[in-house]
């Protein structure tokens, strides 16, 4: 069942999203060649807890860390390790969730480490573009799968592979709630969007094919062809007008990619 959040719940989710945006912004600036993915997780967890929040992911269904750190061909759910060292030219996706007073926010960003290839840079920026093409349709009265179709059109237009085995989701007092939000076109229209719905919309886009496989740790998902993957996610509130991105960073607002707005 898709839940409609009360005014109180929305305020708590706004607070969670603002904190998560700050964590993403600050943690992204810590990334550099030579650091391990375990270091990233430790710094990220410290940041989360410094705001009085709980990491959403730690021990969630057995996941052992606070930050999913996925490098290059890893799509999502990479497990931080002191043996995985970032190299110049890598790309790394950070998927982070926080719990603030019982409510979750979930967001992901992909970063380049040092100087990266044009292919990698384009993939990162275009995956973010897919998200913004999608949320153009995240408005009350529209249907859920209009978001999916817009993401699909954007990614397919660049010749990228769209991950079909993993999708976005509703979010609130639970990390994963209804509805599921595919990043690919569906035959059905999906539910009608209503003010007060909160969604985690998260394009996962591959430079090659969209097929993926799971590693033996039962968590890490990688591209089937070994090519790069990027991930961009935000927690989004459906309003009577434009959607509100709860986990947008201050730097992204300063870039002008999104103007805060929307009101219940």
mmCIF file of C-alpha atoms in Angstrom:
data_model
loop_
_atom_site.group_PDB
_atom_site.id
_atom_site.type_symbol
_atom_site.label_atom_id
_atom_site.label_comp_id
_atom_site.label_asym_id
_atom_site.label_seq_id
_atom_site.Cartn_x
_atom_site.Cartn_y
_atom_site.Cartn_z
ATOM 1 C CA UNK A 1 0.000 0.000 0.000
ATOM 2 C CA UNK A 2 1.295 3.458 -0.920
ATOM 3 C CA UNK A 3 1.227 5.792 2.078
ATOM 4 C CA UNK A 4 0.384 9.496 2.051
ATOM 5 C CA UNK A 5 2.544 11.331 4.551
ATOM 6 C CA UNK A 6 1.084 13.729 7.101
ATOM 7 C CA UNK A 7 2.405 17.267 7.520
ATOM 8 C CA UNK A 8 4.426 16.124 10.544
ATOM 9 C CA UNK A 9 5.912 13.181 8.634
ATOM 10 C CA UNK A 10 6.834 15.430 5.733
ATOM 11 C CA UNK A 11 8.685 17.815 8.038
ATOM 12 C CA UNK A 12 10.666 14.917 9.498
ATOM 13 C CA UNK A 13 11.492 13.642 6.014
ATOM 14 C CA UNK A 14 12.546 17.127 4.936
ATOM 15 C CA UNK A 15 14.941 17.196 7.882
ATOM 16 C CA UNK A 16 16.259 13.722 7.038
ATOM 17 C CA UNK A 17 16.733 14.722 3.397
ATOM 18 C CA UNK A 18 18.557 17.925 4.264
ATOM 19 C CA UNK A 19 20.947 16.010 6.511
ATOM 20 C CA UNK A 20 21.531 13.378 3.844
ATOM 21 C CA UNK A 21 22.245 16.044 1.238
ATOM 22 C CA UNK A 22 24.852 17.519 3.574
ATOM 23 C CA UNK A 23 26.432 14.088 4.160
ATOM 24 C CA UNK A 24 26.646 13.454 0.414
ATOM 25 C CA UNK A 25 28.121 16.870 -0.252
ATOM 26 C CA UNK A 26 30.784 16.588 2.443
ATOM 27 C CA UNK A 27 31.638 12.929 1.881
ATOM 28 C CA UNK A 28 32.023 13.458 -1.861
ATOM 29 C CA UNK A 29 34.698 16.050 -1.147
ATOM 30 C CA UNK A 30 36.683 13.521 0.905
ATOM 31 C CA UNK A 31 37.185 11.127 -2.005
ATOM 32 C CA UNK A 32 40.719 10.836 -3.374
ATOM 33 C CA UNK A 33 43.077 8.289 -4.918
ATOM 34 C CA UNK A 34 44.661 5.983 -2.369
ATOM 35 C CA UNK A 35 41.811 5.828 0.123
ATOM 36 C CA UNK A 36 40.037 2.554 0.771
ATOM 37 C CA UNK A 37 36.328 2.028 0.410
ATOM 38 C CA UNK A 38 36.266 1.093 4.107
ATOM 39 C CA UNK A 39 37.644 4.538 4.965
ATOM 40 C CA UNK A 40 34.774 6.081 2.991
ATOM 41 C CA UNK A 41 32.273 4.042 4.996
ATOM 42 C CA UNK A 42 33.843 4.996 8.328
ATOM 43 C CA UNK A 43 33.860 8.707 7.475
ATOM 44 C CA UNK A 44 30.295 8.491 6.181
ATOM 45 C CA UNK A 45 28.984 6.757 9.286
ATOM 46 C CA UNK A 46 30.674 9.310 11.530
ATOM 47 C CA UNK A 47 29.026 12.114 9.552
ATOM 48 C CA UNK A 48 25.595 10.481 9.751
ATOM 49 C CA UNK A 49 25.800 9.961 13.495
ATOM 50 C CA UNK A 50 27.134 13.501 14.070
ATOM 51 C CA UNK A 51 23.696 14.761 12.973
ATOM 52 C CA UNK A 52 21.949 12.507 15.472
ATOM 53 C CA UNK A 53 20.876 10.118 12.714
ATOM 54 C CA UNK A 54 21.131 6.358 12.314
ATOM 55 C CA UNK A 55 22.552 4.825 9.104
ATOM 56 C CA UNK A 56 19.620 3.227 7.267
ATOM 57 C CA UNK A 57 21.710 0.523 5.664
ATOM 58 C CA UNK A 58 23.847 -0.784 8.523
ATOM 59 C CA UNK A 59 22.677 -4.333 9.332
ATOM 60 C CA UNK A 60 19.658 -3.870 7.042
ATOM 61 C CA UNK A 61 18.863 -7.432 5.942
ATOM 62 C CA UNK A 62 22.450 -8.281 6.891
ATOM 63 C CA UNK A 63 24.256 -5.534 4.964
ATOM 64 C CA UNK A 64 27.434 -4.890 7.014
ATOM 65 C CA UNK A 65 28.132 -1.188 6.357
ATOM 66 C CA UNK A 66 26.624 2.302 6.498
ATOM 67 C CA UNK A 67 27.550 3.395 2.959
ATOM 68 C CA UNK A 68 27.200 1.276 -0.185
ATOM 69 C CA UNK A 69 30.446 1.990 -2.058
ATOM 70 C CA UNK A 70 30.384 0.721 -5.650
ATOM 71 C CA UNK A 71 33.408 1.200 -7.918
ATOM 72 C CA UNK A 72 33.516 1.220 -11.741
ATOM 73 C CA UNK A 73 31.583 -1.853 -12.965
ATOM 74 C CA UNK A 74 29.840 -2.251 -9.590
ATOM 75 C CA UNK A 75 26.267 -1.048 -9.972
ATOM 76 C CA UNK A 76 25.072 -0.986 -6.357
ATOM 77 C CA UNK A 77 25.560 -2.503 -2.889
ATOM 78 C CA UNK A 78 29.354 -2.658 -2.988
ATOM 79 C CA UNK A 79 30.622 -3.692 0.444
ATOM 80 C CA UNK A 80 33.353 -1.391 1.811
ATOM 81 C CA UNK A 81 36.727 -3.078 2.268
ATOM 82 C CA UNK A 82 40.208 -2.146 3.448
ATOM 83 C CA UNK A 83 41.497 -4.055 0.427
ATOM 84 C CA UNK A 84 39.664 -1.965 -2.188
ATOM 85 C CA UNK A 85 41.748 1.128 -2.898
ATOM 86 C CA UNK A 86 40.518 3.958 -5.128
ATOM 87 C CA UNK A 87 42.694 4.720 -8.125
ATOM 88 C CA UNK A 88 42.984 7.785 -10.336
ATOM 89 C CA UNK A 89 40.367 7.465 -13.070
ATOM 90 C CA UNK A 90 37.928 5.318 -11.079
ATOM 91 C CA UNK A 91 34.293 6.253 -10.649
ATOM 92 C CA UNK A 92 32.607 5.498 -7.337
ATOM 93 C CA UNK A 93 28.915 5.473 -6.451
ATOM 94 C CA UNK A 94 27.921 6.270 -2.879
ATOM 95 C CA UNK A 95 24.446 5.111 -1.887
ATOM 96 C CA UNK A 96 23.537 6.392 1.578
ATOM 97 C CA UNK A 97 20.467 6.335 3.779
ATOM 98 C CA UNK A 98 19.762 8.079 7.072
ATOM 99 C CA UNK A 99 17.056 7.674 9.697
ATOM 100 C CA UNK A 100 15.980 10.867 11.467
ATOM 101 C CA UNK A 101 13.438 10.469 14.274
ATOM 102 C CA UNK A 102 12.102 7.302 12.674
ATOM 103 C CA UNK A 103 11.992 8.519 9.046
ATOM 104 C CA UNK A 104 14.295 7.605 6.192
ATOM 105 C CA UNK A 105 15.930 9.493 3.369
ATOM 106 C CA UNK A 106 17.823 7.658 0.620
ATOM 107 C CA UNK A 107 20.110 9.129 -2.051
ATOM 108 C CA UNK A 108 23.033 8.179 -4.283
ATOM 109 C CA UNK A 109 25.724 10.053 -6.198
ATOM 110 C CA UNK A 110 28.492 8.901 -8.531
ATOM 111 C CA UNK A 111 31.868 10.670 -8.389
ATOM 112 C CA UNK A 112 34.997 10.645 -10.487
ATOM 113 C CA UNK A 113 38.326 10.053 -8.733
ATOM 114 C CA UNK A 114 40.897 12.501 -10.038
ATOM 115 C CA UNK A 115 40.922 12.809 -13.816
ATOM 116 C CA UNK A 116 38.449 10.435 -15.440
ATOM 117 C CA UNK A 117 37.709 9.467 -19.031
ATOM 118 C CA UNK A 118 35.173 11.303 -21.158
ATOM 119 C CA UNK A 119 33.133 8.100 -21.308
ATOM 120 C CA UNK A 120 32.975 8.020 -17.502
ATOM 121 C CA UNK A 121 32.233 11.734 -17.176
ATOM 122 C CA UNK A 122 29.437 11.542 -19.746
ATOM 123 C CA UNK A 123 27.912 8.508 -18.047
ATOM 124 C CA UNK A 124 27.831 10.261 -14.666
ATOM 125 C CA UNK A 125 26.287 13.474 -15.982
ATOM 126 C CA UNK A 126 23.790 11.698 -18.215
ATOM 127 C CA UNK A 127 22.635 9.407 -15.415
ATOM 128 C CA UNK A 128 21.876 12.523 -13.386
ATOM 129 C CA UNK A 129 20.091 13.929 -16.435
ATOM 130 C CA UNK A 130 17.926 10.783 -16.551
ATOM 131 C CA UNK A 131 16.766 11.488 -13.009
ATOM 132 C CA UNK A 132 15.749 15.054 -13.823
ATOM 133 C CA UNK A 133 13.985 14.004 -17.017
ATOM 134 C CA UNK A 134 12.029 11.536 -14.886
ATOM 135 C CA UNK A 135 10.968 13.866 -12.110
ATOM 136 C CA UNK A 136 9.600 16.321 -14.635
ATOM 137 C CA UNK A 137 6.622 13.934 -14.526
ATOM 138 C CA UNK A 138 6.626 13.477 -10.729
ATOM 139 C CA UNK A 139 3.533 15.622 -10.302
ATOM 140 C CA UNK A 140 0.158 15.015 -8.714
ATOM 141 C CA UNK A 141 -2.288 13.717 -11.305
ATOM 142 C CA UNK A 142 0.374 12.084 -13.451
ATOM 143 C CA UNK A 143 0.990 8.339 -13.416
ATOM 144 C CA UNK A 144 4.030 6.656 -11.885
ATOM 145 C CA UNK A 145 5.234 5.029 -15.076
ATOM 146 C CA UNK A 146 5.470 8.370 -16.850
ATOM 147 C CA UNK A 147 8.557 8.862 -14.660
ATOM 148 C CA UNK A 148 9.853 5.448 -15.746
ATOM 149 C CA UNK A 149 9.255 6.147 -19.434
ATOM 150 C CA UNK A 150 11.085 9.483 -19.301
ATOM 151 C CA UNK A 151 14.127 7.887 -17.642
ATOM 152 C CA UNK A 152 14.072 5.115 -20.247
ATOM 153 C CA UNK A 153 13.865 7.571 -23.154
ATOM 154 C CA UNK A 154 16.783 9.603 -21.847
ATOM 155 C CA UNK A 155 19.093 6.640 -21.184
ATOM 156 C CA UNK A 156 18.138 4.771 -24.364
ATOM 157 C CA UNK A 157 18.690 7.932 -26.392
ATOM 158 C CA UNK A 158 22.347 7.826 -25.385
ATOM 159 C CA UNK A 159 22.600 4.113 -26.176
ATOM 160 C CA UNK A 160 23.037 3.122 -22.542
ATOM 161 C CA UNK A 161 21.846 -0.034 -20.833
ATOM 162 C CA UNK A 162 19.143 0.341 -18.181
ATOM 163 C CA UNK A 163 19.306 -1.969 -15.179
ATOM 164 C CA UNK A 164 16.000 -3.834 -14.993
ATOM 165 C CA UNK A 165 16.743 -6.111 -12.028
ATOM 166 C CA UNK A 166 16.744 -3.218 -9.548
ATOM 167 C CA UNK A 167 14.252 -0.376 -9.189
ATOM 168 C CA UNK A 168 13.386 2.664 -7.098
ATOM 169 C CA UNK A 169 10.845 2.542 -4.304
ATOM 170 C CA UNK A 170 8.580 4.354 -1.919
ATOM 171 C CA UNK A 171 10.142 5.525 1.340
ATOM 172 C CA UNK A 172 9.066 6.874 4.723
ATOM 173 C CA UNK A 173 9.017 5.207 8.134
ATOM 174 C CA UNK A 174 10.457 2.193 6.289
ATOM 175 C CA UNK A 175 13.411 2.262 3.931
ATOM 176 C CA UNK A 176 11.553 0.337 1.234
ATOM 177 C CA UNK A 177 7.844 0.954 0.796
ATOM 178 C CA UNK A 178 5.395 0.665 -2.087
ATOM 179 C CA UNK A 179 5.445 1.477 -4.939
ATOM 180 C CA UNK A 180 8.278 0.012 -6.963
ATOM 181 C CA UNK A 181 9.611 2.556 -9.476
ATOM 182 C CA UNK A 182 11.196 1.035 -12.602
ATOM 183 C CA UNK A 183 13.729 2.983 -14.631
ATOM 184 C CA UNK A 184 12.383 1.455 -17.826
ATOM 185 C CA UNK A 185 9.201 1.825 -19.850
ATOM 186 C CA UNK A 186 6.192 -0.255 -18.774
ATOM 187 C CA UNK A 187 3.010 -1.143 -20.663
ATOM 188 C CA UNK A 188 0.873 -0.127 -17.691
ATOM 189 C CA UNK A 189 0.454 3.461 -16.482
ATOM 190 C CA UNK A 190 1.083 2.661 -12.827
ATOM 191 C CA UNK A 191 -0.586 4.405 -9.902
ATOM 192 C CA UNK A 192 -1.778 7.995 -10.054
ATOM 193 C CA UNK A 193 0.553 10.274 -8.092
ATOM 194 C CA UNK A 194 -0.902 12.192 -5.144
ATOM 195 C CA UNK A 195 0.414 14.965 -2.889
ATOM 196 C CA UNK A 196 2.188 13.541 0.150
ATOM 197 C CA UNK A 197 3.724 10.528 -1.588
ATOM 198 C CA UNK A 198 7.467 10.152 -1.002
ATOM 199 C CA UNK A 199 9.546 8.292 -3.558
ATOM 200 C CA UNK A 200 13.172 7.224 -3.929
ATOM 201 C CA UNK A 201 13.793 7.631 -7.658
ATOM 202 C CA UNK A 202 17.114 6.152 -8.706
ATOM 203 C CA UNK A 203 18.327 5.619 -12.279
ATOM 204 C CA UNK A 204 21.037 2.928 -12.468
ATOM 205 C CA UNK A 205 22.551 3.253 -15.916
ATOM 206 C CA UNK A 206 25.271 1.173 -17.590
ATOM 207 C CA UNK A 207 27.684 2.235 -20.306
ATOM 208 C CA UNK A 208 27.110 -1.120 -22.022
ATOM 209 C CA UNK A 209 24.260 -3.595 -21.710
ATOM 210 C CA UNK A 210 21.710 -3.409 -18.930
ATOM 211 C CA UNK A 211 22.326 -6.953 -17.700
ATOM 212 C CA UNK A 212 23.818 -7.453 -14.243
ATOM 213 C CA UNK A 213 25.025 -10.241 -11.990
ATOM 214 C CA UNK A 214 25.580 -10.707 -8.265
ATOM 215 C CA UNK A 215 28.971 -11.480 -6.751
ATOM 216 C CA UNK A 216 29.490 -14.312 -4.272
ATOM 217 C CA UNK A 217 29.028 -11.925 -1.309
ATOM 218 C CA UNK A 218 25.300 -11.902 -2.293
ATOM 219 C CA UNK A 219 25.249 -8.090 -2.193
ATOM 220 C CA UNK A 220 27.504 -6.533 -4.805
ATOM 221 C CA UNK A 221 25.798 -6.138 -8.189
ATOM 222 C CA UNK A 222 28.075 -5.678 -11.212
ATOM 223 C CA UNK A 223 27.526 -5.104 -14.912
ATOM 224 C CA UNK A 224 27.446 -8.364 -16.859
ATOM 225 C CA UNK A 225 29.844 -7.018 -19.488
ATOM 226 C CA UNK A 226 32.289 -5.397 -17.057
ATOM 227 C CA UNK A 227 31.645 -1.857 -18.301
ATOM 228 C CA UNK A 228 31.018 1.181 -16.122
ATOM 229 C CA UNK A 229 27.804 1.908 -14.241
ATOM 230 C CA UNK A 230 26.512 5.106 -12.609
ATOM 231 C CA UNK A 231 23.802 5.744 -10.029
ATOM 232 C CA UNK A 232 21.902 8.916 -9.127
ATOM 233 C CA UNK A 233 19.102 8.918 -6.561
ATOM 234 C CA UNK A 234 17.063 11.314 -4.460
ATOM 235 C CA UNK A 235 14.156 11.174 -2.071
ATOM 236 C CA UNK A 236 11.314 13.108 -3.714
ATOM 237 C CA UNK A 237 8.064 14.508 -2.314
ATOM 238 C CA UNK A 238 5.013 14.743 -4.564
ATOM 239 C CA UNK A 239 3.235 18.078 -4.050
ATOM 240 C CA UNK A 240 0.348 19.937 -5.679
ATOM 241 C CA UNK A 241 2.888 21.581 -7.976
ATOM 242 C CA UNK A 242 6.489 20.804 -8.791
ATOM 243 C CA UNK A 243 8.057 17.898 -6.903
ATOM 244 C CA UNK A 244 10.297 18.674 -3.961
ATOM 245 C CA UNK A 245 13.716 16.980 -3.905
ATOM 246 C CA UNK A 246 14.327 16.405 -0.230
ATOM 247 C CA UNK A 247 17.940 15.193 -0.536
ATOM 248 C CA UNK A 248 19.295 17.741 -3.024
ATOM 249 C CA UNK A 249 22.678 19.184 -2.000
ATOM 250 C CA UNK A 250 23.408 22.867 -1.532
ATOM 251 C CA UNK A 251 26.107 22.629 -4.214
ATOM 252 C CA UNK A 252 23.587 21.233 -6.685
ATOM 253 C CA UNK A 253 21.187 24.064 -5.929
ATOM 254 C CA UNK A 254 24.055 26.529 -6.452
ATOM 255 C CA UNK A 255 24.778 24.886 -9.813
ATOM 256 C CA UNK A 256 21.254 25.769 -10.842
ATOM 257 C CA UNK A 257 20.245 22.232 -11.753
ATOM 258 C CA UNK A 258 17.160 22.484 -9.555
ATOM 259 C CA UNK A 259 15.304 25.250 -7.784
ATOM 260 C CA UNK A 260 13.664 24.200 -4.515
ATOM 261 C CA UNK A 261 9.916 24.487 -4.740
ATOM 262 C CA UNK A 262 6.624 22.766 -4.414
ATOM 263 C CA UNK A 263 4.134 22.906 -1.558
ATOM 264 C CA UNK A 264 1.650 20.440 -0.154
#
